[in-house]
Amino acid sequence: MNHREFLSSVHKRPNMYGLDGTYNSAVAFILGYDCGNGSLFLAGFREWLVVKYGEGDNLGWPTLVKLLAHVDGQGLLYDAGVDALVVDTLFQLLDEFLEQRDEYGGLVKIFDRYLAWLKSQEWFRSETLE
């Protein structure tokens, strides 16, 4: 079973993996899964999310996922009623990320897009030129 198949199983049956279905438990599980895989499983995920969202280079991936879920006007404040939407968004984004990363040269392409995004930011250009 590859990462994508495993995560699909976790998403479909969270209780089977000791999760309660909340976003916080899913994040904790994914972080543990990353540690169990030599901290390489999530390599490039935050950078991929930053490019996908178009900002948020100062944020961690759990917050970026919330923002991409668009659960309210800001994407940050939500109640338990929409927690499932954010969990669904997390697993969808991880699947998209892993699909791209697993392509030939995928991780290099992800970091290349991130570097291009960084260079396009005024705050980055002004800091590196001084």
Short mmCIF file of C-alpha atoms in Angstrom, two decimals:
data_model
loop_
_atom_site.label_atom_id
_atom_site.label_comp_id
_atom_site.label_asym_id
_atom_site.label_seq_id
_atom_site.Cartn_x
_atom_site.Cartn_y
_atom_site.Cartn_z
CA MET A 1 0.00 0.00 0.00
CA ASN A 2 1.45 3.37 -1.00
CA HIS A 3 1.03 6.66 0.87
CA ARG A 4 -1.98 7.76 -1.17
CA GLU A 5 -3.82 4.49 -0.63
CA PHE A 6 -3.01 4.54 3.07
CA LEU A 7 -4.24 8.11 3.52
CA SER A 8 -7.41 7.31 1.61
CA SER A 9 -8.05 4.49 4.07
CA VAL A 10 -7.41 6.80 7.05
CA HIS A 11 -9.77 9.39 5.57
CA LYS A 12 -12.55 6.86 4.96
CA ARG A 13 -12.21 5.08 8.33
CA PRO A 14 -10.62 7.45 10.87
CA ASN A 15 -11.90 5.45 13.86
CA MET A 16 -10.00 2.40 12.65
CA TYR A 17 -6.80 4.43 13.13
CA GLY A 18 -7.75 5.84 16.53
CA LEU A 19 -8.92 9.22 15.20
CA ASP A 20 -12.08 11.02 16.23
CA GLY A 21 -12.69 12.64 12.84
CA THR A 22 -11.63 16.14 13.86
CA TYR A 23 -9.12 18.26 12.03
CA ASN A 24 -6.84 18.42 15.07
CA SER A 25 -6.65 14.64 15.32
CA ALA A 26 -6.01 14.35 11.57
CA VAL A 27 -3.17 16.90 11.80
CA ALA A 28 -1.63 15.08 14.76
CA PHE A 29 -1.87 11.78 12.88
CA ILE A 30 -0.27 13.22 9.72
CA LEU A 31 2.54 14.78 11.75
CA GLY A 32 3.16 11.42 13.43
CA TYR A 33 3.06 9.65 10.08
CA ASP A 34 5.61 12.13 8.77
CA CYS A 35 7.92 11.46 11.75
CA GLY A 36 7.52 7.74 11.22
CA ASN A 37 8.69 8.21 7.64
CA GLY A 38 11.90 10.00 8.51
CA SER A 39 10.24 13.44 8.29
CA LEU A 40 10.37 13.13 4.51
CA PHE A 41 6.69 12.42 3.86
CA LEU A 42 5.68 16.09 4.12
CA ALA A 43 8.80 17.45 2.39
CA GLY A 44 7.59 20.23 0.11
CA PHE A 45 3.97 20.15 1.30
CA ARG A 46 4.02 23.57 2.98
CA GLU A 47 5.79 25.13 0.00
CA TRP A 48 3.28 23.53 -2.38
CA LEU A 49 0.41 24.95 -0.29
CA VAL A 50 1.97 28.44 -0.23
CA VAL A 51 2.14 28.47 -4.03
CA LYS A 52 -1.39 27.06 -4.30
CA TYR A 53 -2.80 29.69 -1.91
CA GLY A 54 -0.62 32.50 -3.28
CA GLU A 55 0.48 33.81 0.12
CA GLY A 56 1.10 32.66 3.66
CA ASP A 57 4.82 31.97 3.56
CA ASN A 58 4.88 32.75 7.28
CA LEU A 59 2.31 30.04 8.08
CA GLY A 60 2.50 26.34 8.81
CA TRP A 61 0.72 23.81 6.64
CA PRO A 62 -2.17 23.19 9.09
CA THR A 63 -3.19 26.86 8.85
CA LEU A 64 -2.73 26.94 5.08
CA VAL A 65 -5.08 23.96 4.75
CA LYS A 66 -7.70 25.85 6.78
CA LEU A 67 -7.30 28.87 4.52
CA LEU A 68 -7.65 26.75 1.40
CA ALA A 69 -10.81 25.14 2.81
CA HIS A 70 -12.56 28.55 2.68
CA VAL A 71 -14.76 27.66 5.62
CA ASP A 72 -15.56 31.31 6.30
CA GLY A 73 -14.50 34.67 5.00
CA GLN A 74 -11.02 34.30 6.41
CA GLY A 75 -10.75 30.52 6.48
CA LEU A 76 -9.38 30.52 10.01
CA LEU A 77 -12.35 30.73 12.34
CA TYR A 78 -14.82 27.89 12.14
CA ASP A 79 -16.93 25.75 14.40
CA ALA A 80 -17.12 22.00 14.84
CA GLY A 81 -19.94 21.83 12.31
CA VAL A 82 -17.56 22.47 9.43
CA ASP A 83 -14.60 20.53 10.84
CA ALA A 84 -15.37 17.69 8.42
CA LEU A 85 -14.93 20.08 5.47
CA VAL A 86 -11.43 20.99 6.64
CA VAL A 87 -10.56 17.30 7.17
CA ASP A 88 -11.81 16.52 3.65
CA THR A 89 -9.76 19.42 2.30
CA LEU A 90 -6.64 18.16 4.09
CA PHE A 91 -6.86 14.69 2.58
CA GLN A 92 -7.73 16.07 -0.86
CA LEU A 93 -4.74 18.42 -0.77
CA LEU A 94 -2.41 15.67 0.45
CA ASP A 95 -3.56 13.43 -2.40
CA GLU A 96 -2.99 16.19 -4.99
CA PHE A 97 0.41 16.97 -3.49
CA LEU A 98 1.52 13.34 -3.44
CA GLU A 99 0.36 12.84 -7.02
CA GLN A 100 2.52 15.75 -8.17
CA ARG A 101 5.44 14.89 -5.91
CA ASP A 102 5.52 11.29 -7.10
CA GLU A 103 5.94 12.32 -10.73
CA TYR A 104 9.45 12.17 -12.15
CA GLY A 105 11.30 15.16 -10.65
CA GLY A 106 8.14 16.15 -8.78
CA LEU A 107 9.73 17.41 -5.59
CA VAL A 108 12.28 19.46 -7.54
CA LYS A 109 9.42 20.99 -9.57
CA ILE A 110 7.52 21.82 -6.38
CA PHE A 111 10.51 23.62 -4.88
CA ASP A 112 11.24 25.30 -8.22
CA ARG A 113 7.69 26.71 -8.34
CA TYR A 114 8.04 27.82 -4.73
CA LEU A 115 11.34 29.59 -5.47
CA ALA A 116 9.77 31.30 -8.49
CA TRP A 117 6.86 32.38 -6.28
CA LEU A 118 9.28 33.71 -3.65
CA LYS A 119 11.21 35.70 -6.25
CA SER A 120 7.95 37.25 -7.45
CA GLN A 121 7.19 38.66 -3.99
CA GLU A 122 8.07 42.30 -3.46
CA TRP A 123 9.03 41.72 0.17
CA PHE A 124 11.45 38.97 -0.87
CA ARG A 125 13.05 40.98 -3.66
CA SER A 126 13.55 44.04 -1.47
CA GLU A 127 15.13 41.99 1.34
CA THR A 128 17.55 40.15 -0.95
CA LEU A 129 18.60 43.28 -2.86
CA GLU A 130 19.63 45.30 0.18
#
